[in-house]
Amino acid sequence: MAIHIVDRRLNPGSKSLENRQRFLRRAKALVQGAVKKSSQSRDIKDVLEGGEVSVPIDGMDEPRFRREGGTRDMVLPGNKKFVEGDILPRPNQSGGKGRGAGEGDSEDTFRFVLSRDEFVDLFLDDLELPDLAKRKLAEVESEGIRRAGYTTSGSPANISVSRTVSRALARRVALRRPRPEVLEALEAELLDCSEERRAELMAEIETLKSKMRRIPFIDPIDIRYRRFETVPKPVAQAVMFCLMDVSGSMTEHMKDLAKRFYMLLYVFLKRRYRHVEIVFIRHTDRAEEVDEQTFFYGPASGGTLVSSALQAMHEIVRSRFRPADWNIYAAQASDGDNSYADGEVASRLLTDNILPVTQFFAYLEVGQENGLSYEMPNSALWTLYEGLRASGAPLSMRKVNERSEIFPVFHDLFQRRGPQERTAS
């Protein structure tokens, strides 16, 4: 029986859903490159809204079959220069809209509008938490289904035809059920035989038919159904600590850069990992664990003691996140200022308590507006962390001055790496 399925879901934006998905699969690399290029000049809010990207037309060609083939003869109108056998020169590789009249090269582009989900998915597609290891399975929120043999009862939709037929055949062979070919041969012999032989044949035929009725072709005891059972899905537990300096040395521009980095990190974690908990810690000369709203928008001022944030993280790990059960990650943003008297305490906390239990520690140092990240002098905190990284600590460091640098730095920190690249970052 034929089954016809009609998909009545509405297409997004009055466009063909099937063609749109096919295009995204075929041109994923091109669209993803366009998304990365477009994201460099966007704000976090703009990223969450999707938008229009430009894809080069040259990379969108797909193979096609042509009905004609071999050598073809063509007559091109307007030819006054070439005769048969001449080699035509290759045309100039330029097209589209040039930079001026008769100058510069350009390429034709195809503009494509991405939805919010499509844009964020493509931007985060090749990012991941480094070295996410399955230390212990989390408590299961949902269950998966897997095949678990066969059963004698179930839904008709789950009948295993092959298993049912094989068991029916084995039963018929074991009980010596008469084969239809034998019965047909006896009935053919009955057409021209003597009266004495006819009586014997009729008795034999009746016996075989009676036995066939007692041994059906398929019996209810032969029917087998595919059996499924629910199993827990193993999920790795992870926690990300977000530490941010909100002291008086942090200008509004610096705080804005740090908040944009963490907003992007927050979107990345929530979208890519279902079982990642996020802990927000902000600090001046004292640290406090806050909620998301307070972390991003709550006012604060004061001095700077980085050790207060590290101590708060250590206490939270010790009370709520056992390192044997959790994958622990941390990301810190600061302008690099710190009390010199606090450097030794911060170093001891990192070396003895924080870094030994973390898979990854990322430090983002924010600078003044209109500066260059590679011209930023090494701050006290940068020098401290650089020394720890040189000793082999799992710590990555980047500097940023402008909003446009947030996306490349974030992508650089969390891109997929090989084992050797992870240790070198």
Short mmCIF file of C-alpha atoms in Angstrom, two decimals:
data_model
loop_
_atom_site.label_atom_id
_atom_site.label_comp_id
_atom_site.label_asym_id
_atom_site.label_seq_id
_atom_site.Cartn_x
_atom_site.Cartn_y
_atom_site.Cartn_z
CA MET A 1 0.00 0.00 0.00
CA ALA A 2 1.46 3.36 -1.03
CA ILE A 3 1.73 6.09 1.62
CA HIS A 4 1.65 9.74 0.57
CA ILE A 5 2.99 12.32 3.02
CA VAL A 6 2.08 15.95 2.48
CA ASP A 7 4.30 18.52 4.21
CA ARG A 8 2.10 21.51 4.97
CA ARG A 9 4.66 23.46 7.02
CA LEU A 10 4.91 27.08 5.96
CA ASN A 11 8.08 28.07 4.13
CA PRO A 12 10.06 30.84 5.85
CA GLY A 13 9.70 34.20 4.17
CA SER A 14 7.65 32.79 1.29
CA LYS A 15 10.72 30.93 0.01
CA SER A 16 11.13 27.29 -0.92
CA LEU A 17 12.29 25.51 2.23
CA GLU A 18 13.71 22.53 0.34
CA ASN A 19 15.65 24.66 -2.15
CA ARG A 20 16.93 26.88 0.63
CA GLN A 21 18.27 23.94 2.65
CA ARG A 22 19.83 22.43 -0.48
CA PHE A 23 21.59 25.72 -1.24
CA LEU A 24 22.94 26.04 2.32
CA ARG A 25 24.32 22.49 2.18
CA ARG A 26 25.94 22.97 -1.23
CA ALA A 27 27.40 26.42 -0.61
CA LYS A 28 28.07 26.01 3.13
CA ALA A 29 31.77 26.87 2.91
CA LEU A 30 31.10 30.02 0.87
CA VAL A 31 28.22 31.18 3.05
CA GLN A 32 30.19 30.45 6.21
CA GLY A 33 33.12 32.50 4.92
CA ALA A 34 30.76 35.36 4.10
CA VAL A 35 29.29 35.14 7.61
CA LYS A 36 32.74 35.35 9.22
CA LYS A 37 33.64 38.33 7.05
CA SER A 38 30.36 40.09 7.76
CA SER A 39 30.54 39.44 11.51
CA GLN A 40 33.76 41.42 11.95
CA SER A 41 31.92 44.73 11.61
CA ARG A 42 28.78 43.73 13.52
CA ASP A 43 27.61 44.24 17.06
CA ILE A 44 26.45 41.32 19.17
CA LYS A 45 22.83 42.39 18.74
CA ASP A 46 23.27 42.50 14.98
CA VAL A 47 24.63 38.95 14.95
CA LEU A 48 21.53 37.72 16.74
CA GLU A 49 19.34 39.28 14.05
CA GLY A 50 20.86 37.47 11.05
CA GLY A 51 21.06 39.54 7.89
CA GLU A 52 22.26 39.65 4.32
CA VAL A 53 25.58 38.22 3.13
CA SER A 54 27.28 38.24 -0.27
CA VAL A 55 28.53 35.01 -1.86
CA PRO A 56 30.76 34.93 -4.98
CA ILE A 57 28.90 33.48 -7.93
CA ASP A 58 32.03 31.74 -9.23
CA GLY A 59 31.99 29.23 -6.39
CA MET A 60 28.34 28.30 -6.83
CA ASP A 61 28.69 26.37 -10.08
CA GLU A 62 27.52 22.78 -9.94
CA PRO A 63 28.17 19.90 -12.37
CA ARG A 64 25.54 19.24 -15.00
CA PHE A 65 24.93 16.75 -17.80
CA ARG A 66 24.68 17.97 -21.38
CA ARG A 67 22.84 15.99 -24.03
CA GLU A 68 25.24 16.94 -26.83
CA GLY A 69 28.92 16.04 -26.79
CA GLY A 70 32.03 15.61 -28.89
CA THR A 71 33.11 18.10 -31.55
CA ARG A 72 30.59 20.71 -32.58
CA ASP A 73 30.55 23.10 -35.51
CA MET A 74 29.13 26.55 -34.79
CA VAL A 75 28.68 29.67 -36.89
CA LEU A 76 29.16 32.83 -34.86
CA PRO A 77 27.66 36.00 -36.39
CA GLY A 78 29.71 39.17 -36.75
CA ASN A 79 33.08 37.45 -37.23
CA LYS A 80 35.39 39.41 -39.55
CA LYS A 81 38.71 38.49 -38.00
CA PHE A 82 39.03 34.73 -37.53
CA VAL A 83 38.95 31.81 -39.94
CA GLU A 84 38.69 28.07 -39.34
CA GLY A 85 41.68 26.73 -37.42
CA ASP A 86 42.55 30.00 -35.64
CA ILE A 87 43.07 29.85 -31.84
CA LEU A 88 40.86 32.34 -30.04
CA PRO A 89 42.54 34.37 -27.28
CA ARG A 90 41.29 33.94 -23.73
CA PRO A 91 39.03 36.83 -22.66
CA ASN A 92 40.00 39.09 -19.75
CA GLN A 93 38.91 37.64 -16.39
CA SER A 94 36.95 40.63 -15.25
CA GLY A 95 33.29 41.27 -14.88
CA GLY A 96 30.58 42.59 -12.68
CA LYS A 97 30.64 46.13 -11.45
CA GLY A 98 34.12 47.64 -11.72
CA ARG A 99 35.65 50.32 -9.55
CA GLY A 100 35.55 52.81 -12.39
CA ALA A 101 35.13 53.16 -16.11
CA GLY A 102 37.47 50.55 -17.57
CA GLU A 103 39.63 50.05 -14.47
CA GLY A 104 40.02 47.45 -11.71
CA ASP A 105 38.78 43.88 -11.33
CA SER A 106 35.74 42.74 -9.43
CA GLU A 107 33.58 39.68 -9.06
CA ASP A 108 29.88 39.05 -9.40
CA THR A 109 28.21 38.26 -6.10
CA PHE A 110 24.97 36.68 -5.01
CA ARG A 111 23.29 38.30 -2.04
CA PHE A 112 21.62 35.88 0.33
CA VAL A 113 19.50 36.69 3.39
CA LEU A 114 20.09 34.48 6.43
CA SER A 115 17.69 34.10 9.30
CA ARG A 116 18.82 34.64 12.90
CA ASP A 117 19.26 30.92 13.59
CA GLU A 118 21.06 30.27 10.31
CA PHE A 119 23.50 33.13 10.86
CA VAL A 120 24.41 32.11 14.42
CA ASP A 121 24.67 28.41 13.48
CA LEU A 122 27.07 29.16 10.64
CA PHE A 123 29.16 31.50 12.78
CA LEU A 124 29.49 29.00 15.62
CA ASP A 125 29.76 25.92 13.42
CA ASP A 126 33.51 25.37 13.78
CA LEU A 127 33.85 26.50 17.39
CA GLU A 128 33.99 24.24 20.42
CA LEU A 129 35.11 24.10 24.02
CA PRO A 130 38.71 22.83 23.94
CA ASP A 131 39.30 19.30 25.25
CA LEU A 132 35.72 18.62 26.33
CA ALA A 133 36.24 15.28 28.09
CA LYS A 134 33.54 12.99 29.45
CA ARG A 135 34.60 12.77 33.04
CA LYS A 136 31.25 11.64 34.38
CA LEU A 137 27.77 11.26 32.97
CA ALA A 138 25.28 13.90 33.91
CA GLU A 139 21.86 13.10 35.25
CA VAL A 140 19.77 12.14 32.24
CA GLU A 141 17.05 14.58 31.19
CA SER A 142 15.87 12.50 28.23
CA GLU A 143 16.16 8.92 27.09
CA GLY A 144 17.19 7.51 23.75
CA ILE A 145 15.83 4.44 21.94
CA ARG A 146 17.83 1.51 20.60
CA ARG A 147 17.06 -1.88 19.08
CA ALA A 148 16.82 -4.73 21.57
CA GLY A 149 16.06 -7.91 19.62
CA TYR A 150 12.57 -9.26 18.98
CA THR A 151 9.40 -9.87 20.96
CA THR A 152 6.19 -11.89 20.49
CA SER A 153 3.89 -8.89 20.94
CA GLY A 154 3.88 -5.33 19.72
CA SER A 155 2.50 -2.88 17.22
CA PRO A 156 1.72 -4.13 13.69
CA ALA A 157 4.00 -1.40 12.38
CA ASN A 158 6.94 -3.13 14.09
CA ILE A 159 6.40 -6.59 12.59
CA SER A 160 9.65 -8.09 11.36
CA VAL A 161 8.65 -9.80 8.13
CA SER A 162 11.98 -11.54 7.58
CA ARG A 163 12.14 -12.97 11.11
CA THR A 164 8.47 -14.04 10.96
CA VAL A 165 8.87 -15.82 7.60
CA SER A 166 12.06 -17.61 8.67
CA ARG A 167 10.45 -18.92 11.86
CA ALA A 168 7.36 -20.06 9.92
CA LEU A 169 9.58 -21.94 7.46
CA ALA A 170 11.49 -23.64 10.28
CA ARG A 171 8.22 -24.72 11.94
CA ARG A 172 6.80 -26.14 8.67
CA VAL A 173 9.98 -28.11 8.01
CA ALA A 174 10.11 -29.45 11.57
CA LEU A 175 6.46 -30.60 11.48
CA ARG A 176 6.85 -32.03 7.95
CA ARG A 177 4.07 -29.96 6.44
CA PRO A 178 3.27 -31.31 2.95
CA ARG A 179 4.64 -29.20 0.14
CA PRO A 180 2.17 -27.87 -2.46
CA GLU A 181 4.25 -29.45 -5.25
CA VAL A 182 3.67 -32.94 -3.82
CA LEU A 183 -0.09 -32.37 -3.65
CA GLU A 184 -0.17 -31.07 -7.24
CA ALA A 185 1.71 -34.14 -8.47
CA LEU A 186 -0.80 -36.51 -6.80
CA GLU A 187 -3.74 -34.60 -8.26
CA ALA A 188 -2.20 -34.79 -11.74
CA GLU A 189 -1.70 -38.56 -11.37
CA LEU A 190 -5.35 -38.87 -10.33
CA LEU A 191 -6.52 -37.81 -13.79
CA ASP A 192 -5.43 -41.01 -15.55
CA CYS A 193 -5.10 -43.92 -13.19
CA SER A 194 -6.92 -47.20 -12.46
CA GLU A 195 -9.85 -47.43 -10.07
CA GLU A 196 -7.79 -49.21 -7.42
CA ARG A 197 -5.04 -46.58 -7.64
CA ARG A 198 -7.63 -43.78 -7.63
CA ALA A 199 -8.95 -44.83 -4.21
CA GLU A 200 -5.42 -44.86 -2.76
CA LEU A 201 -4.59 -41.50 -4.28
CA MET A 202 -7.76 -39.86 -3.00
CA ALA A 203 -7.10 -41.16 0.50
CA GLU A 204 -3.52 -39.92 0.37
CA ILE A 205 -4.58 -36.54 -0.98
CA GLU A 206 -7.17 -36.11 1.75
CA THR A 207 -4.59 -37.01 4.39
CA LEU A 208 -2.14 -34.44 3.05
CA LYS A 209 -4.80 -31.71 2.87
CA SER A 210 -5.86 -32.46 6.42
CA LYS A 211 -2.25 -32.19 7.59
CA MET A 212 -1.78 -28.92 5.70
CA ARG A 213 -4.84 -27.48 7.44
CA ARG A 214 -3.47 -28.48 10.83
CA ILE A 215 -0.08 -26.91 10.03
CA PRO A 216 -0.80 -23.40 8.68
CA PHE A 217 1.64 -21.54 6.45
CA ILE A 218 2.09 -18.80 9.11
CA ASP A 219 0.98 -19.37 12.67
CA PRO A 220 0.54 -16.67 15.33
CA ILE A 221 3.44 -18.22 17.24
CA ASP A 222 5.72 -17.38 14.28
CA ILE A 223 5.10 -13.63 14.35
CA ARG A 224 7.94 -11.56 15.74
CA TYR A 225 8.02 -7.82 16.40
CA ARG A 226 11.07 -5.58 16.50
CA ARG A 227 11.75 -4.65 20.11
CA PHE A 228 13.06 -1.28 21.27
CA GLU A 229 14.17 -0.17 24.70
CA THR A 230 14.95 3.19 26.24
CA VAL A 231 18.52 3.85 27.27
CA PRO A 232 20.10 6.84 29.00
CA LYS A 233 22.05 9.24 26.81
CA PRO A 234 25.55 9.92 28.13
CA VAL A 235 26.18 13.66 28.42
CA ALA A 236 29.34 15.38 29.59
CA GLN A 237 29.01 17.88 32.43
CA ALA A 238 30.78 21.20 32.03
CA VAL A 239 30.81 24.55 33.79
CA MET A 240 32.12 27.83 32.41
CA PHE A 241 33.26 30.56 34.82
CA CYS A 242 33.05 34.10 33.45
CA LEU A 243 35.27 36.51 35.42
CA MET A 244 35.16 40.24 34.62
CA ASP A 245 36.92 43.25 36.10
CA VAL A 246 34.48 46.13 36.73
CA SER A 247 36.82 48.31 38.78
CA GLY A 248 37.37 52.03 38.34
CA SER A 249 40.37 51.50 36.04
CA MET A 250 38.07 49.94 33.49
CA THR A 251 36.73 52.66 31.19
CA GLU A 252 33.31 52.39 29.61
CA HIS A 253 34.95 51.38 26.34
CA MET A 254 36.86 48.56 28.08
CA LYS A 255 33.76 47.37 29.89
CA ASP A 256 31.86 47.45 26.61
CA LEU A 257 34.52 45.25 24.94
CA ALA A 258 34.47 42.79 27.85
CA LYS A 259 30.68 42.63 27.88
CA ARG A 260 30.55 42.01 24.15
CA PHE A 261 33.05 39.17 24.51
CA TYR A 262 31.01 37.57 27.27
CA MET A 263 27.72 38.10 25.49
CA LEU A 264 29.15 36.25 22.50
CA LEU A 265 30.53 33.55 24.79
CA TYR A 266 27.13 33.25 26.47
CA VAL A 267 25.34 32.83 23.12
CA PHE A 268 27.96 30.29 22.01
CA LEU A 269 27.67 28.14 25.13
CA LYS A 270 23.88 28.21 25.33
CA ARG A 271 23.53 27.33 21.66
CA ARG A 272 26.13 24.61 21.34
CA TYR A 273 25.99 22.80 24.71
CA ARG A 274 22.84 21.70 26.48
CA HIS A 275 24.55 20.68 29.70
CA VAL A 276 26.95 23.54 30.33
CA GLU A 277 26.39 25.63 33.43
CA ILE A 278 27.58 29.24 33.44
CA VAL A 279 28.78 31.03 36.57
CA PHE A 280 29.15 34.84 36.42
CA ILE A 281 31.71 36.45 38.75
CA ARG A 282 32.52 40.15 38.64
CA HIS A 283 35.07 41.86 40.85
CA THR A 284 36.62 45.12 41.96
CA ASP A 285 38.64 44.77 45.16
CA ARG A 286 36.06 42.17 46.17
CA ALA A 287 34.29 39.56 44.09
CA GLU A 288 30.69 38.40 43.95
CA GLU A 289 28.71 35.83 42.02
CA VAL A 290 25.87 37.54 40.16
CA ASP A 291 23.17 36.69 37.68
CA GLU A 292 23.36 37.35 33.97
CA GLN A 293 21.53 40.68 34.09
CA THR A 294 23.72 42.12 36.85
CA PHE A 295 26.89 40.79 35.21
CA PHE A 296 26.23 42.57 31.92
CA TYR A 297 24.41 45.72 33.05
CA GLY A 298 24.87 46.25 36.81
CA PRO A 299 26.98 49.32 37.79
CA ALA A 300 30.10 48.88 39.94
CA SER A 301 33.33 50.71 40.84
CA GLY A 302 36.31 50.39 43.15
CA GLY A 303 39.87 49.13 43.26
CA THR A 304 41.28 46.00 41.62
CA LEU A 305 42.17 42.71 43.28
CA VAL A 306 42.18 39.85 40.79
CA SER A 307 42.78 37.34 43.57
CA SER A 308 39.30 38.05 44.94
CA ALA A 309 37.70 36.69 41.74
CA LEU A 310 40.04 33.68 41.66
CA GLN A 311 39.31 32.94 45.32
CA ALA A 312 35.56 33.16 44.68
CA MET A 313 35.90 30.76 41.75
CA HIS A 314 37.95 28.34 43.86
CA GLU A 315 35.33 28.34 46.64
CA ILE A 316 32.48 27.76 44.16
CA VAL A 317 34.35 24.88 42.52
CA ARG A 318 35.07 23.31 45.88
CA SER A 319 31.44 23.59 47.06
CA ARG A 320 29.45 22.85 43.87
CA PHE A 321 31.60 21.45 41.08
CA ARG A 322 33.81 18.51 41.97
CA PRO A 323 36.67 18.35 39.42
CA ALA A 324 36.27 14.57 39.24
CA ASP A 325 32.72 15.04 37.95
CA TRP A 326 32.87 18.28 35.97
CA ASN A 327 34.80 19.73 33.04
CA ILE A 328 35.77 23.19 34.29
CA TYR A 329 36.48 26.17 32.01
CA ALA A 330 37.18 29.81 32.80
CA ALA A 331 37.29 33.03 30.78
CA GLN A 332 38.56 36.27 32.29
CA ALA A 333 38.42 39.83 30.93
CA SER A 334 40.40 42.71 32.40
CA ASP A 335 42.43 45.80 31.50
CA GLY A 336 45.47 44.16 33.08
CA ASP A 337 45.66 46.43 36.12
CA ASN A 338 46.17 44.75 39.46
CA SER A 339 47.75 45.58 42.76
CA TYR A 340 51.40 44.52 42.78
CA ALA A 341 50.92 43.17 46.28
CA ASP A 342 48.14 40.96 44.93
CA GLY A 343 50.27 39.39 42.19
CA GLU A 344 51.79 36.72 44.41
CA VAL A 345 48.39 35.75 45.87
CA ALA A 346 46.81 35.56 42.39
CA SER A 347 49.71 33.48 41.07
CA ARG A 348 49.43 31.03 43.97
CA LEU A 349 45.68 30.68 43.51
CA LEU A 350 46.06 30.02 39.81
CA THR A 351 48.97 27.60 40.15
CA ASP A 352 47.72 25.62 43.14
CA ASN A 353 43.91 25.78 42.92
CA ILE A 354 42.56 27.00 39.57
CA LEU A 355 44.70 25.74 36.68
CA PRO A 356 45.15 22.15 38.00
CA VAL A 357 41.38 21.59 37.86
CA THR A 358 40.54 23.46 34.63
CA GLN A 359 40.63 22.15 31.09
CA PHE A 360 40.96 25.64 29.66
CA PHE A 361 41.54 29.17 30.94
CA ALA A 362 41.15 32.10 28.52
CA TYR A 363 42.29 35.63 29.34
CA LEU A 364 41.14 38.65 27.30
CA GLU A 365 42.94 41.93 27.94
CA VAL A 366 41.05 45.00 26.77
CA GLY A 367 42.74 48.28 25.87
CA GLN A 368 41.97 51.91 25.18
CA GLU A 369 39.89 52.98 22.20
CA ASN A 370 41.66 53.76 18.91
CA GLY A 371 44.72 51.78 19.97
CA LEU A 372 46.42 48.81 18.36
CA SER A 373 46.38 45.49 20.17
CA TYR A 374 49.95 44.62 19.17
CA GLU A 375 51.17 47.98 20.55
CA MET A 376 49.60 47.46 23.97
CA PRO A 377 52.31 47.29 26.68
CA ASN A 378 52.48 44.18 28.80
CA SER A 379 50.49 44.83 31.97
CA ALA A 380 51.15 43.29 35.36
CA LEU A 381 48.43 40.71 34.85
CA TRP A 382 49.56 39.90 31.30
CA THR A 383 53.14 39.36 32.48
CA LEU A 384 51.92 37.09 35.28
CA TYR A 385 49.77 34.96 32.98
CA GLU A 386 52.46 34.85 30.29
CA GLY A 387 54.87 33.33 32.78
CA LEU A 388 52.32 30.69 33.78
CA ARG A 389 51.62 29.83 30.15
CA ALA A 390 55.35 29.46 29.46
CA SER A 391 55.48 26.84 32.20
CA GLY A 392 52.86 24.73 30.39
CA ALA A 393 49.65 25.89 32.04
CA PRO A 394 46.42 25.40 29.96
CA LEU A 395 45.97 29.14 29.44
CA SER A 396 45.24 31.17 26.28
CA MET A 397 45.72 34.95 26.08
CA ARG A 398 44.61 37.62 23.61
CA LYS A 399 44.53 41.44 23.46
CA VAL A 400 41.78 43.56 21.94
CA ASN A 401 41.21 47.30 21.48
CA GLU A 402 38.29 47.69 19.11
CA ARG A 403 34.87 46.16 18.71
CA SER A 404 35.79 44.79 15.30
CA GLU A 405 38.48 42.63 16.96
CA ILE A 406 36.06 40.83 19.28
CA PHE A 407 34.82 38.32 16.70
CA PRO A 408 38.25 37.32 15.32
CA VAL A 409 39.69 36.97 18.84
CA PHE A 410 36.72 34.94 20.03
CA HIS A 411 36.94 32.69 16.99
CA ASP A 412 40.68 32.28 17.50
CA LEU A 413 40.24 31.27 21.14
CA PHE A 414 37.56 28.66 20.58
CA GLN A 415 38.26 27.26 17.12
CA ARG A 416 38.82 23.52 16.77
CA ARG A 417 42.47 22.64 17.15
CA GLY A 418 44.64 19.58 16.90
CA PRO A 419 46.39 18.21 20.00
CA GLN A 420 49.66 20.03 19.25
CA GLU A 421 47.92 23.36 18.59
CA ARG A 422 46.05 23.17 21.91
CA THR A 423 49.21 23.02 23.94
CA ALA A 424 50.76 25.88 21.94
CA SER A 425 47.82 28.31 22.25
#
